[in-house]
Amino acid sequence: MRRTDDSSAGLRGAGRVVGSHRTARAAFRLTGLFVVWAIAWAVVRQVAGEGTWWGPLHVFLVGGVLLAISGATQMFSITWAAATPPDRRLAAAQRWVTAAGATSAVMGVSAGVAWLAAIGAGLVAAGLGVLVWILVGITHRSLLHRFGLTARFYLLALAAGLIGVTLGGLLAIKGAGLAHLNVRTAHMHLNLVGLIGFTIFGTLPTLLPTTAHHRMVSGSEGRIAFGLCVGSVAAMVAGIVAGPRLVGAGCALAAVAGVTILVG
C-alpha cells in the first residue's frame, strides 16, 4: 500500500510540474509574439523618423511583460507551493483576454478611437483579475505554506497593476482632466515599480534558495519588505491627488524594500 501511495504521489507531482510548465509555455509564446511586434514597430518608427515611442513601448510592456508575468507567477506558485494547476480553460482564458486587451488598448490609442482603448483597458484589467483568482486558488491548494510570502507579493503586485491599468484606461479616454500629470505619473509607477517590481521582489526570496542554494529570507525581513511595499502602493495611489512627490516617496519605500530583501 505504501508503495502504491508513493507512486500516486509521484504521478501527481509529475502532473503538477507538467501542468505548470504547459501554462507558462503558452503564455511565453504569446509574450514572444508581442515582443516581435514591439521590435518591428520600433524599427519602423526609427526608420521613418515619425510618430512616438508610446506604441512599441506599450506593446512590449502591456502585451509582452504582462503575459510573461502571468505565465511565470503561475509556474512558480504551482511549483513552490506544491499545488495543483488551475483549470486549463481558465488559464487559457486569462492569457487570451489579456492579449486581446493589450492589442485593443494599443490600437485604440494609436488610432484615436477612445471606445476601443477603453475596452482594451477593461480587458487587461479583467485578465489581471482572473490571474488574481488563479493565484488565490493555488494558494488555497498549497501544500507548502512557507512560500506564502511570495504569494503575498504577487497579489500586491497585481493589485498595483489593476490600479495602474485602470488609470491607463482613464488616460486613454482623456478622462483625467486637470489631474492628467498626477494620474500619468501614478499610472507609470504603479505598473513599473508596483506590478513589475513587486513581482521580482516576491520571486527573489524563493528563487535564490531553490536555484542558488542560498538561505531563505527570514520572516522578519520578508514582513518588513512587504510592509514597505504596501506603504509604497498607498503612497503612489495617494499621489493621484497629492502630486508626483508622493509617488516618488512611494518609489523610495519600494527601493528600501528591495534592498531589505537583497541584504536578507
Short mmCIF file of C-alpha atoms in Angstrom, two decimals:
data_model
loop_
_atom_site.label_atom_id
_atom_site.label_comp_id
_atom_site.label_asym_id
_atom_site.label_seq_id
_atom_site.Cartn_x
_atom_site.Cartn_y
_atom_site.Cartn_z
CA MET A 1 0.00 0.00 0.00
CA ARG A 2 2.79 2.41 0.87
CA ARG A 3 4.49 1.76 -2.47
CA THR A 4 1.22 2.47 -4.30
CA ASP A 5 0.71 5.71 -2.34
CA ASP A 6 4.25 6.84 -3.12
CA SER A 7 3.70 6.05 -6.80
CA SER A 8 0.44 8.03 -6.85
CA ALA A 9 2.10 10.97 -5.16
CA GLY A 10 4.89 10.84 -7.72
CA LEU A 11 2.39 10.87 -10.57
CA ARG A 12 0.55 13.83 -9.05
CA GLY A 13 3.84 15.66 -8.65
CA ALA A 14 4.80 14.97 -12.25
CA GLY A 15 1.38 16.15 -13.43
CA ARG A 16 1.73 19.30 -11.39
CA VAL A 17 5.10 20.15 -12.94
CA VAL A 18 3.92 19.36 -16.45
CA GLY A 19 0.78 21.44 -15.95
CA SER A 20 2.68 24.44 -14.63
CA HIS A 21 5.17 24.28 -17.48
CA ARG A 22 2.40 23.93 -20.06
CA THR A 23 0.68 27.05 -18.73
CA ALA A 24 3.91 29.04 -18.66
CA ARG A 25 4.95 27.88 -22.13
CA ALA A 26 1.64 29.01 -23.66
CA ALA A 27 1.96 32.43 -22.01
CA PHE A 28 5.57 32.79 -23.10
CA ARG A 29 4.64 32.04 -26.72
CA LEU A 30 2.21 34.95 -26.68
CA THR A 31 4.89 37.04 -24.99
CA GLY A 32 7.21 36.30 -27.91
CA LEU A 33 4.61 37.49 -30.43
CA PHE A 34 4.20 40.81 -28.63
CA VAL A 35 7.96 41.27 -28.32
CA VAL A 36 8.40 40.70 -32.07
CA TRP A 37 5.57 43.17 -32.74
CA ALA A 38 7.18 45.75 -30.45
CA ILE A 39 10.59 45.37 -32.08
CA ALA A 40 9.14 45.61 -35.61
CA TRP A 41 7.13 48.71 -34.68
CA ALA A 42 10.19 50.31 -33.06
CA VAL A 43 12.32 49.67 -36.18
CA VAL A 44 9.65 51.16 -38.45
CA ARG A 45 9.32 54.19 -36.21
CA GLN A 46 13.10 54.68 -36.11
CA VAL A 47 13.48 54.38 -39.90
CA ALA A 48 10.52 56.63 -40.64
CA GLY A 49 11.51 59.16 -38.00
CA GLU A 50 7.84 59.86 -37.29
CA GLY A 51 5.44 59.04 -34.51
CA THR A 52 6.10 58.42 -30.85
CA TRP A 53 7.60 55.56 -28.88
CA TRP A 54 4.35 55.09 -26.95
CA GLY A 55 3.11 52.33 -29.27
CA PRO A 56 6.08 49.92 -29.26
CA LEU A 57 6.69 50.59 -25.57
CA HIS A 58 3.15 49.63 -24.59
CA VAL A 59 3.08 46.62 -26.91
CA PHE A 60 6.19 45.39 -25.11
CA LEU A 61 5.01 46.20 -21.58
CA VAL A 62 1.25 45.59 -21.69
CA GLY A 63 1.44 42.63 -24.03
CA GLY A 64 4.87 41.07 -23.60
CA VAL A 65 5.81 41.73 -19.99
CA LEU A 66 2.32 41.27 -18.56
CA LEU A 67 1.88 37.91 -20.29
CA ALA A 68 5.33 36.85 -19.11
CA ILE A 69 4.29 37.75 -15.55
CA SER A 70 1.09 35.73 -15.99
CA GLY A 71 2.97 32.62 -17.02
CA ALA A 72 5.86 32.94 -14.57
CA THR A 73 3.78 33.67 -11.47
CA GLN A 74 1.56 30.66 -12.11
CA MET A 75 4.51 28.37 -12.81
CA PHE A 76 6.46 29.46 -9.73
CA SER A 77 3.41 29.41 -7.45
CA ILE A 78 2.35 25.92 -8.53
CA THR A 79 5.88 24.52 -8.26
CA TRP A 80 6.90 26.12 -4.99
CA ALA A 81 3.57 25.62 -3.23
CA ALA A 82 3.20 22.02 -4.46
CA ALA A 83 -0.34 22.88 -5.56
CA THR A 84 -2.43 21.52 -8.41
CA PRO A 85 -2.55 23.70 -11.54
CA PRO A 86 -5.66 25.73 -12.37
CA ASP A 87 -8.14 24.51 -14.93
CA ARG A 88 -6.53 24.73 -18.38
CA ARG A 89 -9.55 26.57 -19.79
CA LEU A 90 -9.34 29.21 -17.06
CA ALA A 91 -5.61 29.71 -17.64
CA ALA A 92 -6.17 29.95 -21.40
CA ALA A 93 -8.99 32.46 -20.95
CA GLN A 94 -6.77 34.58 -18.72
CA ARG A 95 -3.93 34.89 -21.21
CA TRP A 96 -6.16 35.40 -24.27
CA VAL A 97 -8.26 38.06 -22.54
CA THR A 98 -5.03 39.81 -21.55
CA ALA A 99 -3.63 39.55 -25.09
CA ALA A 100 -6.88 40.82 -26.64
CA GLY A 101 -6.97 43.68 -24.16
CA ALA A 102 -3.38 44.71 -24.85
CA THR A 103 -3.99 44.65 -28.61
CA SER A 104 -7.24 46.63 -28.35
CA ALA A 105 -5.76 49.23 -26.00
CA VAL A 106 -2.71 49.86 -28.14
CA MET A 107 -4.64 50.00 -31.39
CA GLY A 108 -7.35 52.17 -29.86
CA VAL A 109 -4.95 54.77 -28.51
CA SER A 110 -2.83 54.75 -31.68
CA ALA A 111 -5.89 55.24 -33.90
CA GLY A 112 -7.52 57.75 -31.58
CA VAL A 113 -10.55 55.51 -31.01
CA ALA A 114 -11.43 56.10 -27.36
CA TRP A 115 -14.05 53.35 -27.05
CA LEU A 116 -11.63 50.70 -28.37
CA ALA A 117 -8.92 51.87 -25.96
CA ALA A 118 -11.40 51.75 -23.07
CA ILE A 119 -12.47 48.22 -23.96
CA GLY A 120 -8.82 47.20 -24.20
CA ALA A 121 -8.01 48.61 -20.77
CA GLY A 122 -11.05 46.85 -19.35
CA LEU A 123 -9.97 43.52 -20.84
CA VAL A 124 -6.43 43.90 -19.48
CA ALA A 125 -7.86 44.66 -16.03
CA ALA A 126 -10.13 41.62 -16.36
CA GLY A 127 -7.12 39.47 -17.25
CA LEU A 128 -5.32 40.69 -14.14
CA GLY A 129 -8.41 39.98 -12.06
CA VAL A 130 -8.60 36.40 -13.35
CA LEU A 131 -4.89 35.97 -12.59
CA VAL A 132 -5.57 37.09 -9.01
CA TRP A 133 -8.33 34.47 -8.80
CA ILE A 134 -5.99 31.79 -10.15
CA LEU A 135 -3.18 32.64 -7.70
CA VAL A 136 -5.56 32.76 -4.73
CA GLY A 137 -6.83 29.31 -5.73
CA ILE A 138 -3.27 27.99 -5.98
CA THR A 139 -2.52 29.39 -2.52
CA HIS A 140 -5.59 27.67 -1.06
CA ARG A 141 -4.46 24.35 -2.59
CA SER A 142 -0.90 24.84 -1.38
CA LEU A 143 0.86 22.02 0.45
CA LEU A 144 3.98 24.09 1.31
CA HIS A 145 2.89 27.22 3.13
CA ARG A 146 6.41 28.50 3.75
CA PHE A 147 6.21 30.11 0.32
CA GLY A 148 3.30 32.30 1.39
CA LEU A 149 5.49 35.43 1.28
CA THR A 150 5.90 35.04 -2.48
CA ALA A 151 2.13 34.72 -2.93
CA ARG A 152 1.50 37.90 -0.93
CA PHE A 153 3.99 39.84 -3.03
CA TYR A 154 2.40 38.54 -6.24
CA LEU A 155 -1.08 39.56 -5.13
CA LEU A 156 0.15 43.01 -4.06
CA ALA A 157 1.87 43.42 -7.43
CA LEU A 158 -1.34 42.53 -9.25
CA ALA A 159 -3.35 44.94 -7.09
CA ALA A 160 -0.93 47.72 -8.05
CA GLY A 161 -1.25 46.64 -11.68
CA LEU A 162 -5.04 46.72 -11.55
CA ILE A 163 -4.98 50.30 -10.31
CA GLY A 164 -2.29 51.26 -12.82
CA VAL A 165 -4.19 49.75 -15.75
CA THR A 166 -7.40 51.48 -14.65
CA LEU A 167 -5.58 54.81 -14.59
CA GLY A 168 -4.16 54.00 -18.02
CA GLY A 169 -7.67 53.49 -19.34
CA LEU A 170 -8.69 56.84 -17.86
CA LEU A 171 -5.78 58.49 -19.65
CA ALA A 172 -6.65 56.73 -22.91
CA ILE A 173 -10.11 58.28 -22.99
CA LYS A 174 -8.73 61.65 -21.82
CA GLY A 175 -10.76 61.45 -18.65
CA ALA A 176 -8.12 62.69 -16.20
CA GLY A 177 -8.79 66.38 -16.80
CA LEU A 178 -6.63 68.78 -14.81
CA ALA A 179 -5.14 65.85 -12.87
CA HIS A 180 -3.54 64.44 -16.04
CA LEU A 181 0.05 64.80 -14.80
CA ASN A 182 -0.70 63.22 -11.42
CA VAL A 183 -2.66 60.36 -12.97
CA ARG A 184 0.01 59.68 -15.60
CA THR A 185 2.79 59.67 -13.01
CA ALA A 186 0.91 57.29 -10.72
CA HIS A 187 -0.06 55.09 -13.70
CA MET A 188 3.54 54.66 -14.84
CA HIS A 189 4.98 53.94 -11.41
CA LEU A 190 2.21 51.61 -10.24
CA ASN A 191 2.82 49.48 -13.33
CA LEU A 192 6.63 49.62 -13.44
CA VAL A 193 7.52 49.72 -9.74
CA GLY A 194 4.38 48.05 -8.41
CA LEU A 195 3.38 45.37 -10.91
CA ILE A 196 6.80 44.51 -12.34
CA GLY A 197 8.99 45.43 -9.37
CA PHE A 198 6.98 43.68 -6.68
CA THR A 199 6.72 40.55 -8.84
CA ILE A 200 10.52 40.47 -8.89
CA PHE A 201 10.67 41.18 -5.13
CA GLY A 202 8.34 38.25 -4.48
CA THR A 203 10.27 35.88 -6.71
CA LEU A 204 13.78 36.54 -5.37
CA PRO A 205 13.32 35.25 -1.78
CA THR A 206 12.21 31.86 -3.12
CA LEU A 207 14.19 31.68 -6.36
CA LEU A 208 17.56 32.15 -4.66
CA PRO A 209 17.18 29.31 -2.12
CA THR A 210 15.82 26.89 -4.74
CA THR A 211 18.34 27.64 -7.52
CA ALA A 212 21.44 29.13 -5.87
CA HIS A 213 21.12 27.21 -2.58
CA HIS A 214 21.10 30.41 -0.54
CA ARG A 215 19.31 30.52 2.77
CA MET A 216 15.76 31.81 2.59
CA VAL A 217 14.93 35.39 3.58
CA SER A 218 13.83 35.32 7.21
CA GLY A 219 10.26 36.00 8.24
CA SER A 220 11.13 39.35 9.83
CA GLU A 221 12.98 40.61 6.75
CA GLY A 222 10.15 39.46 4.49
CA ARG A 223 7.48 41.10 6.65
CA ILE A 224 9.43 44.38 6.76
CA ALA A 225 9.88 44.38 2.98
CA PHE A 226 6.24 43.51 2.37
CA GLY A 227 5.06 46.25 4.75
CA LEU A 228 7.25 48.77 2.94
CA CYS A 229 5.76 47.69 -0.38
CA VAL A 230 2.22 48.10 0.95
CA GLY A 231 3.18 51.61 2.04
CA SER A 232 4.71 52.18 -1.39
CA VAL A 233 1.46 51.33 -3.17
CA ALA A 234 -0.52 53.52 -0.78
CA ALA A 235 1.81 56.48 -1.40
CA MET A 236 1.71 56.06 -5.18
CA VAL A 237 -2.10 55.90 -5.17
CA ALA A 238 -2.28 58.95 -2.91
CA GLY A 239 -0.06 60.74 -5.42
CA ILE A 240 -3.06 60.85 -7.78
CA VAL A 241 -4.39 63.61 -5.53
CA ALA A 242 -1.30 64.84 -3.69
CA GLY A 243 1.06 65.02 -6.67
CA PRO A 244 4.20 63.36 -8.08
CA ARG A 245 6.31 63.95 -4.96
CA LEU A 246 4.27 61.43 -3.02
CA VAL A 247 4.65 58.96 -5.89
CA GLY A 248 8.40 59.50 -5.59
CA ALA A 249 8.19 58.78 -1.86
CA GLY A 250 6.40 55.53 -2.67
CA CYS A 251 9.19 54.57 -5.05
CA ALA A 252 11.74 55.29 -2.31
CA LEU A 253 9.90 52.90 0.02
CA ALA A 254 9.96 50.26 -2.72
CA ALA A 255 13.73 50.75 -3.11
CA VAL A 256 14.25 50.22 0.63
CA ALA A 257 12.12 47.06 0.43
CA GLY A 258 14.23 45.73 -2.42
CA VAL A 259 17.45 46.41 -0.51
CA THR A 260 15.97 44.68 2.56
CA ILE A 261 15.28 41.55 0.53
CA LEU A 262 18.69 41.53 -1.15
CA VAL A 263 20.58 42.14 2.11
CA GLY A 264 18.48 39.45 3.79
#
